[in-house]
Structures are given as C-alpha cells and as structure tokens.
Tab-separated table of C-alpha atoms in Angstrom:
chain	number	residue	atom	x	y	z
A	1	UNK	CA	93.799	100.037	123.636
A	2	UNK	CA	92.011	101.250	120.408
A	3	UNK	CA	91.010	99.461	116.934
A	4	UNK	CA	93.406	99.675	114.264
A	5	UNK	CA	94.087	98.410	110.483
A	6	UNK	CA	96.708	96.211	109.410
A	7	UNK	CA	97.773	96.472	106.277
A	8	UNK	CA	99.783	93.429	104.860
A	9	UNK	CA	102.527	94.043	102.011
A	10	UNK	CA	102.964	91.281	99.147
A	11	UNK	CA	105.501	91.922	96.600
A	12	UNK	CA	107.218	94.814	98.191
A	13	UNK	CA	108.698	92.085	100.515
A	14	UNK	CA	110.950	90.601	97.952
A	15	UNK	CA	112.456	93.824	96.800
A	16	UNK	CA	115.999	94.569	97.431
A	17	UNK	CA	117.783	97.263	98.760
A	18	UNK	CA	115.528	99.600	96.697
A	19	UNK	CA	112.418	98.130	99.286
A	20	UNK	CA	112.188	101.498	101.523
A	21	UNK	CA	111.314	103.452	98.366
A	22	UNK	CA	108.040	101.111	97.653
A	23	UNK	CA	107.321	101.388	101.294
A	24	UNK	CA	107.618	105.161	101.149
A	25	UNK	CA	105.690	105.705	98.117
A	26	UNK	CA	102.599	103.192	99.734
A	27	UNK	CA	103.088	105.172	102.912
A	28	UNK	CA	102.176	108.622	101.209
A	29	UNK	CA	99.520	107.204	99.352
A	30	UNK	CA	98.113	105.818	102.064
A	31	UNK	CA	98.321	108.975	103.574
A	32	UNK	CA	96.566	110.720	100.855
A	33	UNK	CA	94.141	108.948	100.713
A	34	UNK	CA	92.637	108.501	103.909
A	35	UNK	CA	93.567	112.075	105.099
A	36	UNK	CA	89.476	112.345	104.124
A	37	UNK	CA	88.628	109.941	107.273
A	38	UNK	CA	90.123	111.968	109.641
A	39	UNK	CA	93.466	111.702	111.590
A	40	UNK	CA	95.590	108.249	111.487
A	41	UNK	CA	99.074	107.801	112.349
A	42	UNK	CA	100.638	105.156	109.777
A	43	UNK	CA	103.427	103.578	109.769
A	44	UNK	CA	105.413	100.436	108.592
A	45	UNK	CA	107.255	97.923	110.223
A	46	UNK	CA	108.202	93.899	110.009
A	47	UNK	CA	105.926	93.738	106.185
A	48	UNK	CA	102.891	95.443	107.896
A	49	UNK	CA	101.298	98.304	107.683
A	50	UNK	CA	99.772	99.886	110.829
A	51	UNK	CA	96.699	102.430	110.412
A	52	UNK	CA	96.284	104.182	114.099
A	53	UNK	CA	93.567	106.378	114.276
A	54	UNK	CA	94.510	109.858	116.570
A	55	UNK	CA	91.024	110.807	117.465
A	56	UNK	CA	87.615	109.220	118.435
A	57	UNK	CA	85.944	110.970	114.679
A	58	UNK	CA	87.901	109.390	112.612
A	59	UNK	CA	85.864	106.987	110.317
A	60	UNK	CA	87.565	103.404	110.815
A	61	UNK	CA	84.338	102.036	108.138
A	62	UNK	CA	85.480	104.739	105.585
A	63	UNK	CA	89.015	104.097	106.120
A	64	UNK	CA	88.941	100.471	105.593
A	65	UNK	CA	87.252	100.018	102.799
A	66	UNK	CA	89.404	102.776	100.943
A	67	UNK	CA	92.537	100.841	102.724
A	68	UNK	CA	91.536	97.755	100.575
A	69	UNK	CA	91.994	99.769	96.841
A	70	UNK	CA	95.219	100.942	97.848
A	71	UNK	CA	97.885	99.139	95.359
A	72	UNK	CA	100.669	97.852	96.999
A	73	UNK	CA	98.522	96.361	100.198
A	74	UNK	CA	97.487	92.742	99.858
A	75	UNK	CA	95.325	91.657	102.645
A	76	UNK	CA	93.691	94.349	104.730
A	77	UNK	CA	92.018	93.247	108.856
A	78	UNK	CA	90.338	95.764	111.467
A	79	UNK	CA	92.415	94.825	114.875
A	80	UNK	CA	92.136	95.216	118.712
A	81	UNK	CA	95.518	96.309	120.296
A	82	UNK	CA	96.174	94.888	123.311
A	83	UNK	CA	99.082	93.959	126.132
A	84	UNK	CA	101.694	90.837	125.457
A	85	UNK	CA	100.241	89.025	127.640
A	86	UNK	CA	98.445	85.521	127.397
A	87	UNK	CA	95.144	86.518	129.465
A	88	UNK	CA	94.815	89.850	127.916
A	89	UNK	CA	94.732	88.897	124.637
A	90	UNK	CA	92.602	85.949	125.610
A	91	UNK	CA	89.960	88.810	127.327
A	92	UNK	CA	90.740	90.859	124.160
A	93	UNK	CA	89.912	87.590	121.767
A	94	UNK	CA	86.564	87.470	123.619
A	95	UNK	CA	85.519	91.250	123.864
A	96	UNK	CA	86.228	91.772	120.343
A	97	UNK	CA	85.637	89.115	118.326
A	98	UNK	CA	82.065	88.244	119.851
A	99	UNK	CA	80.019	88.823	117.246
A	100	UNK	CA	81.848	86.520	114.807
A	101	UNK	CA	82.317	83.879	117.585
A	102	UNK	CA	78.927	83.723	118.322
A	103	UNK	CA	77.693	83.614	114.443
A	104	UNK	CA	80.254	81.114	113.220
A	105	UNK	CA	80.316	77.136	113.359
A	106	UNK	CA	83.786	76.567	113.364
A	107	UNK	CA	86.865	78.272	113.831
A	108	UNK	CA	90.594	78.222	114.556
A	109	UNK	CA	93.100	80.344	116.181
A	110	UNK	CA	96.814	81.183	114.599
A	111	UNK	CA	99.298	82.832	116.058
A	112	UNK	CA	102.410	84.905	114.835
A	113	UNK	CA	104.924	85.642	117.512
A	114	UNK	CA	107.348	88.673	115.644
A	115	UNK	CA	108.439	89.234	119.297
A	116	UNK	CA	110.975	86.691	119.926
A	117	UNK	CA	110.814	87.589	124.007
A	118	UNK	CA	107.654	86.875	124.260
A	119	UNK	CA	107.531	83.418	126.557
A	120	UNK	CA	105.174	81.493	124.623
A	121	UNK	CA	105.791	79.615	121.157
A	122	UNK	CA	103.209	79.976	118.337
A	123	UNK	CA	101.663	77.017	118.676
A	124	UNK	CA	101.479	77.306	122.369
A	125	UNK	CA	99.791	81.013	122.498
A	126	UNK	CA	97.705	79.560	119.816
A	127	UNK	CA	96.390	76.146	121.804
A	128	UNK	CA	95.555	78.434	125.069
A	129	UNK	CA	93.696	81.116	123.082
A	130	UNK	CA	91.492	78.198	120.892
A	131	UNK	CA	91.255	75.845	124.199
A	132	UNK	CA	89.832	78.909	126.080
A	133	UNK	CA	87.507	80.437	123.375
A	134	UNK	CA	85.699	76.790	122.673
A	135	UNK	CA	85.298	76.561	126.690
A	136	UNK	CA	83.624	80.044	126.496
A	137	UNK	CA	81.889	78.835	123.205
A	138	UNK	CA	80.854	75.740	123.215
A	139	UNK	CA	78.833	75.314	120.030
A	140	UNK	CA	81.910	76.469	117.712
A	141	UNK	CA	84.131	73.143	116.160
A	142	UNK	CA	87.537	73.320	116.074
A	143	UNK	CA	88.222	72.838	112.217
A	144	UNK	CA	92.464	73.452	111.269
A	145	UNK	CA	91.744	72.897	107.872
A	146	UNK	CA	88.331	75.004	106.330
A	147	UNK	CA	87.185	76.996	109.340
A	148	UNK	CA	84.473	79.322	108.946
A	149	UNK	CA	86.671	82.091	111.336
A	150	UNK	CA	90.005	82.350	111.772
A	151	UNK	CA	91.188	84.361	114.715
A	152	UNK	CA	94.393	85.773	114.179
A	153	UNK	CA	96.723	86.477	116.919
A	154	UNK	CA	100.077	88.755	116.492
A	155	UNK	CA	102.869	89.241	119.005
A	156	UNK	CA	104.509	92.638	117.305
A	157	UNK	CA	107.216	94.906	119.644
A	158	UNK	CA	104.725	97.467	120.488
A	159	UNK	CA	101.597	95.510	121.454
A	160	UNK	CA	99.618	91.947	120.735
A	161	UNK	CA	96.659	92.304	118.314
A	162	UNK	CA	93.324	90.269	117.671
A	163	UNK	CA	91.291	90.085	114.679
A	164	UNK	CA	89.344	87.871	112.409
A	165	UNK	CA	89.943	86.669	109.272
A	166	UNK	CA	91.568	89.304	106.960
A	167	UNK	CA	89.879	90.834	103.574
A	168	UNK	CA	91.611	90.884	100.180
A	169	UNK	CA	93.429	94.385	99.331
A	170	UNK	CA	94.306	95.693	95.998
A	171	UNK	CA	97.471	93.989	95.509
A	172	UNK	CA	100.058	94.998	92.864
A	173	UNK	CA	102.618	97.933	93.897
A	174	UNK	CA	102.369	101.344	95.143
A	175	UNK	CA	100.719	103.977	92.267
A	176	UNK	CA	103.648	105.817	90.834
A	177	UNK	CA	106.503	103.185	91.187
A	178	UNK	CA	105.951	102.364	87.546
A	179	UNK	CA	106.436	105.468	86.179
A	180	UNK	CA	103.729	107.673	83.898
A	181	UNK	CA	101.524	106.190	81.240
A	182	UNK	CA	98.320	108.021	78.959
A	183	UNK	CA	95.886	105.788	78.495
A	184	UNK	CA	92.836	105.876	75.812
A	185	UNK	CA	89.744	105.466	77.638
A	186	UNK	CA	86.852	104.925	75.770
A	187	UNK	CA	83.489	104.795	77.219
A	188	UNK	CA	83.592	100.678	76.871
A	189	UNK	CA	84.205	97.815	79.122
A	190	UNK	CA	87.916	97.505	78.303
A	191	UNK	CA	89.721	100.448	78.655
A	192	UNK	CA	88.864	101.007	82.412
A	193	UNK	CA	89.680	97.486	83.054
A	194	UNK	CA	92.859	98.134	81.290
A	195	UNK	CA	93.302	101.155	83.272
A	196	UNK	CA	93.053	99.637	86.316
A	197	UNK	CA	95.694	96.664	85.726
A	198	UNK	CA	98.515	99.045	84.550
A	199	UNK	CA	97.781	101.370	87.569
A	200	UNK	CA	98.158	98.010	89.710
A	201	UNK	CA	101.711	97.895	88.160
A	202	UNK	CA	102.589	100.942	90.090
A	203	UNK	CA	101.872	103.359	86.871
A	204	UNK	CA	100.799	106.881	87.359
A	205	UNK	CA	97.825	107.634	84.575
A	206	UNK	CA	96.572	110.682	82.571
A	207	UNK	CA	93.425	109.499	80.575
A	208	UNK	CA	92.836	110.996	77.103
A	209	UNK	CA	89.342	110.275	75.299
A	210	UNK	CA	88.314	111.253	71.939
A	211	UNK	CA	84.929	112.889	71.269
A	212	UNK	CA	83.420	114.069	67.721
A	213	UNK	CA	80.308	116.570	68.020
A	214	UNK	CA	77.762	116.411	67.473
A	215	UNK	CA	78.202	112.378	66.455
A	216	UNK	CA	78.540	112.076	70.361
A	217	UNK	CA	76.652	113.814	72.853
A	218	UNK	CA	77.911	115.875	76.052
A	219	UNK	CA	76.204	112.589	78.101
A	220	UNK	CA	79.138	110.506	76.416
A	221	UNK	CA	81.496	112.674	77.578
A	222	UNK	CA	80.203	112.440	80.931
A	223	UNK	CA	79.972	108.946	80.733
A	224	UNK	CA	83.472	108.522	80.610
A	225	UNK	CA	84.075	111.166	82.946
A	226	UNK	CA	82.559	109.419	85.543
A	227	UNK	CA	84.555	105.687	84.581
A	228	UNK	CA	87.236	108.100	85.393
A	229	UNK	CA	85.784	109.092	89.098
A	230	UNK	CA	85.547	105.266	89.890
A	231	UNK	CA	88.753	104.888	88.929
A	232	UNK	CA	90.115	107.232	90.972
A	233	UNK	CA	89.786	105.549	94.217
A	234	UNK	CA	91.752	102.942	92.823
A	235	UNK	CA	94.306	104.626	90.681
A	236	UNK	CA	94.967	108.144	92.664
A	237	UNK	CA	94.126	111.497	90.873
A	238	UNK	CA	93.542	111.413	87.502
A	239	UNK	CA	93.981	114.297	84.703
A	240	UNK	CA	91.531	113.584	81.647
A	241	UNK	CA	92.306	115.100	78.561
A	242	UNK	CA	89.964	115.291	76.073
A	243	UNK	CA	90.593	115.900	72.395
A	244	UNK	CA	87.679	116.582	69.956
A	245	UNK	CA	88.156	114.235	67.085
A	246	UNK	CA	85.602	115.391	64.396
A	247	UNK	CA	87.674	116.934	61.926
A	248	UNK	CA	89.816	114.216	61.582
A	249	UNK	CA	86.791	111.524	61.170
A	250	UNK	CA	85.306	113.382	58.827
A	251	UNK	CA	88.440	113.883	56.551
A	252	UNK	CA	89.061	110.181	56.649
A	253	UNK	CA	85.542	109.954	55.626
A	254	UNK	CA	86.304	111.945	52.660
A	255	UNK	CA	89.705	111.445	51.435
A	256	UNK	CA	90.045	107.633	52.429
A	257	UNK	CA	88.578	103.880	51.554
A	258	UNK	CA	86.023	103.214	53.873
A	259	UNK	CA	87.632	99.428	54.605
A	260	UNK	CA	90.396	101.658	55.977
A	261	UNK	CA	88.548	103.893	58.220
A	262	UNK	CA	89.289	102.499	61.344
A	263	UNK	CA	92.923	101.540	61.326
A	264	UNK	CA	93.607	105.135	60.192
A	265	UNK	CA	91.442	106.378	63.022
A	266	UNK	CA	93.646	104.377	65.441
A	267	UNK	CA	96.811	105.809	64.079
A	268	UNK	CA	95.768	109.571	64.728
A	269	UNK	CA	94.421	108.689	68.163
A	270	UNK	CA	98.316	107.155	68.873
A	271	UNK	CA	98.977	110.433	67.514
A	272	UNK	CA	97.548	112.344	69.390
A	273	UNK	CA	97.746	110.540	72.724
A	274	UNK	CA	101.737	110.674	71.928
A	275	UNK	CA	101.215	114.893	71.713
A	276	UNK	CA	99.392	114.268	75.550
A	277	UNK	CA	102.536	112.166	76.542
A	278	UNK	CA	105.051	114.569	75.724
A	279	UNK	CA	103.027	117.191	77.956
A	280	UNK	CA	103.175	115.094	81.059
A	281	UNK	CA	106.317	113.338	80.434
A	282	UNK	CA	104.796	109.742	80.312
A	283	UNK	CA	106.721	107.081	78.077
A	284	UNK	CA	103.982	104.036	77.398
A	285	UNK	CA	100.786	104.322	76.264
A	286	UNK	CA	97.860	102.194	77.284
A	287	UNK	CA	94.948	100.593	75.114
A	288	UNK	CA	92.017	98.801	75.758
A	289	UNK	CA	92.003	96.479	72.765
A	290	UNK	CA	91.954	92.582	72.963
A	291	UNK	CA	92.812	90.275	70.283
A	292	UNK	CA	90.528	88.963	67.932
A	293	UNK	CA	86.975	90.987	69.928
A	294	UNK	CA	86.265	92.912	66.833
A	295	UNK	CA	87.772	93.624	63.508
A	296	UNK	CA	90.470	96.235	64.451
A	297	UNK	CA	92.145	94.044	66.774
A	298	UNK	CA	93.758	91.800	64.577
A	299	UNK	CA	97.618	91.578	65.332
A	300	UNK	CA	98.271	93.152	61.560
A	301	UNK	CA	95.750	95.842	62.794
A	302	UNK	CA	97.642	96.209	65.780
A	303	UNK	CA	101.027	96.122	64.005
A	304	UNK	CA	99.192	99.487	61.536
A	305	UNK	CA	98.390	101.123	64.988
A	306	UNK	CA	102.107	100.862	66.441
A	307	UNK	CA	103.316	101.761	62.896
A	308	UNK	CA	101.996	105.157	64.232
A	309	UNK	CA	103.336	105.654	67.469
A	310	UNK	CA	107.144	106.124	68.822
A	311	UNK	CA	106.311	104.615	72.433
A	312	UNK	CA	105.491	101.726	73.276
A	313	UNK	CA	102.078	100.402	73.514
A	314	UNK	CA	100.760	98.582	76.281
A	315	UNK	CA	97.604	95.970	76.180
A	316	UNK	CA	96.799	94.444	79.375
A	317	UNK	CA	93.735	92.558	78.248
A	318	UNK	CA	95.187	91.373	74.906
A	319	UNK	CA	94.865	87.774	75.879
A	320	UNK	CA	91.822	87.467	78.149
A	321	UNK	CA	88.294	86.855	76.749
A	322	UNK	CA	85.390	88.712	77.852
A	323	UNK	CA	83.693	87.133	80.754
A	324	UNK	CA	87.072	87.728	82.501
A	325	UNK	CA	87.388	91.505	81.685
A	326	UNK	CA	83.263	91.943	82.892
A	327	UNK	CA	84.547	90.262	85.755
A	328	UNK	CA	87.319	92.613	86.979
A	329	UNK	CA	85.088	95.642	85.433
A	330	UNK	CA	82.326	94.718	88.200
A	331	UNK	CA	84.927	94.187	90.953
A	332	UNK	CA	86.394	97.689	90.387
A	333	UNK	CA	82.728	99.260	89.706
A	334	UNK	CA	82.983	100.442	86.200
A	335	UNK	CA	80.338	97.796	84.578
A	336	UNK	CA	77.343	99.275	84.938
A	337	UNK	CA	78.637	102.908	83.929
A	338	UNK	CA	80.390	101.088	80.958
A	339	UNK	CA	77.091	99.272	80.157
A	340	UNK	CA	75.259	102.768	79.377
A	341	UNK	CA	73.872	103.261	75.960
A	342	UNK	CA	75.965	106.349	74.700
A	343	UNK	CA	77.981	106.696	71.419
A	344	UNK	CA	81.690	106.847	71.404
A	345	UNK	CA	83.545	107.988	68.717
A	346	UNK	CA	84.600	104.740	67.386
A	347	UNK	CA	80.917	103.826	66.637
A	348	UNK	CA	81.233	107.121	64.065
A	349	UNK	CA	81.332	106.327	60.687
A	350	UNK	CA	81.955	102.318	61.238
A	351	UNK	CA	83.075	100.570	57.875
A	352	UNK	CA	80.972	98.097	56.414
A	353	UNK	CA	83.833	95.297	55.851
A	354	UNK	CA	86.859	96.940	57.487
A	355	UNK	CA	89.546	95.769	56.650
A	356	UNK	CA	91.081	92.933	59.380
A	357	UNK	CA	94.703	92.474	57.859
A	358	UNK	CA	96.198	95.308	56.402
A	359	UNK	CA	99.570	95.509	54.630
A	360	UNK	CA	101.258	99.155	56.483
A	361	UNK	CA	102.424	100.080	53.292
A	362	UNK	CA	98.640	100.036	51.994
A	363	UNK	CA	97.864	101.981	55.146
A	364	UNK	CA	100.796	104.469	55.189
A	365	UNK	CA	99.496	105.252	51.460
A	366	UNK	CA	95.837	105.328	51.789
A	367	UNK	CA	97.036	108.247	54.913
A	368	UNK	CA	98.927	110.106	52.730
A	369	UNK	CA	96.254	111.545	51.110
A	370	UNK	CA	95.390	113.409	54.679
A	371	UNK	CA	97.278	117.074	56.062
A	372	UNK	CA	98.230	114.478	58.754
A	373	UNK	CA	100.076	116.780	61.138
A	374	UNK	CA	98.370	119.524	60.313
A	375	UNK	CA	94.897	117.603	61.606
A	376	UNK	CA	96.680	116.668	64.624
A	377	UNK	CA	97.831	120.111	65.462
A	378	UNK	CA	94.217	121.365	65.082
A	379	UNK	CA	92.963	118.803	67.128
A	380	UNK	CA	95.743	119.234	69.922
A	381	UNK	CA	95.537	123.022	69.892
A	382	UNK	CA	91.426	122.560	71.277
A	383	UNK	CA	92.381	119.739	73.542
A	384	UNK	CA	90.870	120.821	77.273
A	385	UNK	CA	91.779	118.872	80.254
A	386	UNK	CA	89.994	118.391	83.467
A	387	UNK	CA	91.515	117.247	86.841
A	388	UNK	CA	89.494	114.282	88.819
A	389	UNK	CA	90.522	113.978	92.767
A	390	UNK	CA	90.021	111.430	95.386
A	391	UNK	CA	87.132	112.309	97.294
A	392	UNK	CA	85.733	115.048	94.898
C-alpha cells in the first residue's frame, strides 16, 4: 500500500451538530491548497484527516509541509498503509520506519484500535509490535515515559497504518469559519503576527496598508507586499488594498497640534479601513497595536481610535510583550522581512511628545478643523488593490 498523511482535528471535535460544516470548510481548503502538489484524494473520517495521493508525481514533501499551516489541523504524520493484520503491520513497522529505528535510542510503540473487530486489544497489538521491533533492534531502550520515537500504530476500517512520531499543525479552525475581517498591516513586527492569530480563528482577511509618497518609497510598499505572500500560505488568498495616505498627513500637519498627530492619524486609517470593509462585507477590523509598546497605544489612545470607527476593533497582541510576538513572527516567517529598514507611514511626521492620554472631546475638536470626509473620499477614490494567491 502507498504513503499517506494524517491529518488530526483539535477543536472541530467538540463542535456540535454544526461539526460537518468545519469539516467541510477544512476539507476544501485542504483541497485548495495542495491541488499545487499534484493529485490527492482527501477525506475525513473518525477526527482524522486522510491525504491519499492518486499518482506516483505527486509531491508528498511539498504536501506535508503545506498540510502543517493549514488552520483547523493540529498534528500532522507521513503514514504507511497497510493490512489489519498483526505481522503485516509488524513487516510494515520495520520497512518503514527504519531509518528512525536505527537512529534513535529509545522508543515506544502505541496503538489505537478504531476498529472494534479487530482481535487484538491496544495494549496487546502494542506489546507484539514493541517486543518484535527491540528483538530486530537491539540497541533501542524501551522508554514509556520520554522516548526519543514513538511508533504509532492505527487500526482504522479501511486499513492499519504506521508512522513515527507526529509534527505540530497549525491549529485553530478552518480559514473562513470566522467570518471576514480587514486588517491594517503595517510593514512592522505586529501586524502580521496579528494577522496570523485572527486568521487562526477561522477569519477570512483583506489587508489594507497606508503609504504617503514620496515619505515612503515603492521598496516599502513591497515590503509589505511580500509579509503579505508569507502570509498567504497560512491565511489562504489575500486581497491587499492599498490607500495612499499623504494628503491626509500632510493636512494634519498643517491644520492640527503636533502632540495630536498620531491619534488623529489612527482615526482616519479606522476610517478608511471601515470604507475597505463595507466593499468586502467584513464586520471587525484588525490592528497590530499592543498596550503600553509606544505612545499611541495607551488604552485612552485606543479609546480616541475606536471613537472613530463603527466596528469593532480587534487586538490580538494587546497583552503579550515583545519577545513573544518575535517569537510567533519567526515561526510563521515574517521576522526577517519585518526586520527590513524601510519607512512606513507612521514614522511620517512623528510628534515630538505625542500626546499618551487624550480626552476624545480634545481630539474630536482638534479634527474638526480637517474636511474629514472629504479627505477620506479622496483618499478612497485612489485606493488600488492587488490580489496575492497561494502558490503565486
């Protein structure tokens, strides 16, 4: 029989009678994206996922490592199919798992039985299979507790299957059970990280970014063009819209008190992300910003920001301090694109002492001085979008 993936589900399991529509939606993203790698036939049953390739070209290396950034999945294992039956998965154990026998020190065997006919318990299938592979490899220790391998046996209704110790997957639910969010992406460290956790939720995203020529250069742009591409293998498609932003900076510059630049900024950016979220029907928007990491992020800061927006606003790195958001943004590969020295268009015009707790009255008059919709019309009206894919 051939190699497979399994695909293991984690909170999909304790859904309700709503559960199918999860497993649907994972199904067809699955589908989508490994339709790249060549021909598989997938398929769910008993909380796993099974992966079949159709044809000798597909690429199981491709296909497994884009199986693991698939939200929804939570452990992800390369498997040998074989017959129900003691000695052939024994033989299969062997033939398959060689390599990783032969390089470990110590290892265990655990068995699932999901076939109920099957004539041997757990435990049982599990004691042959470990007695058998330490006869055949006699330098591995048995160890029940930390072993170095773990070979996995599972009795399923259509065959038995043998593999090592499974890799983490993605986790979270399937992209697009959470409904449709824009999020600001910036060329930082946060925003992508921020990205990433919402689209773990199960939320579909449509990026919007702010640039002001010629403060920022085209290599800014395509800075955070390219966060977007290594997002994509994580979060699906991705539209970016991108709104040019220098009219409105430089009117704030003129017709407002430089401790106030920046909270007014925010409020036209929730402005005009709202004008992207009425386009593509999302209802949340997503930010980037964490509390207390710079002077607009105070929570009366905040509160000036969501004085200017109608949905709600959604910060999935409020409460976490750096080290932990560099530490998801190297996991999902934006760091060292984040890292690059290029403007963004908060860095335009920066106040010398901005203000860090602002009354919204003070805020809502120091904006009235400003053709507020009229800016935001302007800057809408020369908004261009362009349309990332998965594999592009």
């Amino acid at each position: 029989m051939e190699e497979l993936i399994l695909l293991k589900l984690g909170e999909l399991v304790l859904k309700g009678l709503n559960r199918h529509t999860f497993e649907d939606k994972l199904l067809a993203n699955l589908r989508r994206r490994l339709k790249n790698h060549g021909a598989f036939q997938i398929y769910s049953k008993q909380s796993t996922v099974y992966v079949e390739p159709q044809s000798a070209g597909c690429d199981m290396e491709g296909a497994f490592e884009t199986c693991q950034k698939v939200f929804g999945v939570v452990a992800v294992a390369r498997a040998k199919a074989c017959e129900k039956d003691k000695d052939a998965i024994l033989a299969c154990a062997k033939e398959y798992l060689c390599k990783e026998l032969t390089a470990a020190k110590s290892f265990k065997v655990e068995s699932k039985r999901a076939d109920k006919s099957f004539p041997m318990s757990s435990i049982a299938l599990s004691q042959y299979v470990g007695g058998e592979l330490h006869e055949a490899f006699p330098h591995l220790q048995v160890d029940v507790h930390h072993p170095e391998l773990t070979v996995m046996v599972e009795v399923r209704e259509k065959a038995a299957y043998v593999h090592g110790s499974a890799v983490p997957g993605a986790g979270g639910l399937p992209t697009g059970m959470g409904g449709t969010a824009v999020s600001l992406l910036s060329g930082g460290i946060d925003s992508p990280v921020a990205s990433w956790m919402m689209a773990k939720r199960g939320v579909r995203l449509e990026m919007v970014h702010f640039y002001s020529p010629p403060y920022t250069s085209p290599e800014a742009l395509e800075k955070v063009l390219e966060l977007a591409r290594l997002l994509v293998p994580w979060c699906g498609r991705l539209v970016v819209h991108t709104v040019p932003f220098t009219e409105i900076q430089e009117e704030i510059r003129r017709s407002c008190p430089e401790d106030y630049f920046t909270l007014v900024m925010r409020r036209f950016m929730m402005r005009c992300a709202e004008r992207v979220a009425s386009r593509v029907g999302a209802k949340c928007l997503v930010t980037g910003e964490c509390l207390g990491q710079v002077a607009s992020q105070t929570v009366e800061a905040m509160a000036s920001t969501e004085d200017a927006a109608t949905l709600p606003i959604f910060r999935p790195v409020i409460a976490m301090d750096k080290e932990e958001i560099i530490r998801i943004s190297r996991k999902i590969g934006t760091f060292e694109t984040s890292i690059q020295p290029f403007e963004d268009c908060c860095t335009v015009f920066t106040p010398r002492h901005p203000r860090t707790h602002p009354v919204i009255a003070d805020v809502r008059s120091v904006e009235s001085a400003l053709d507020v919709e009229g800016l935001v019309d302007r800057a809408m009206a020369a908004a261009r979008y362009e349309v990332i894919r998965y594999g592009e």
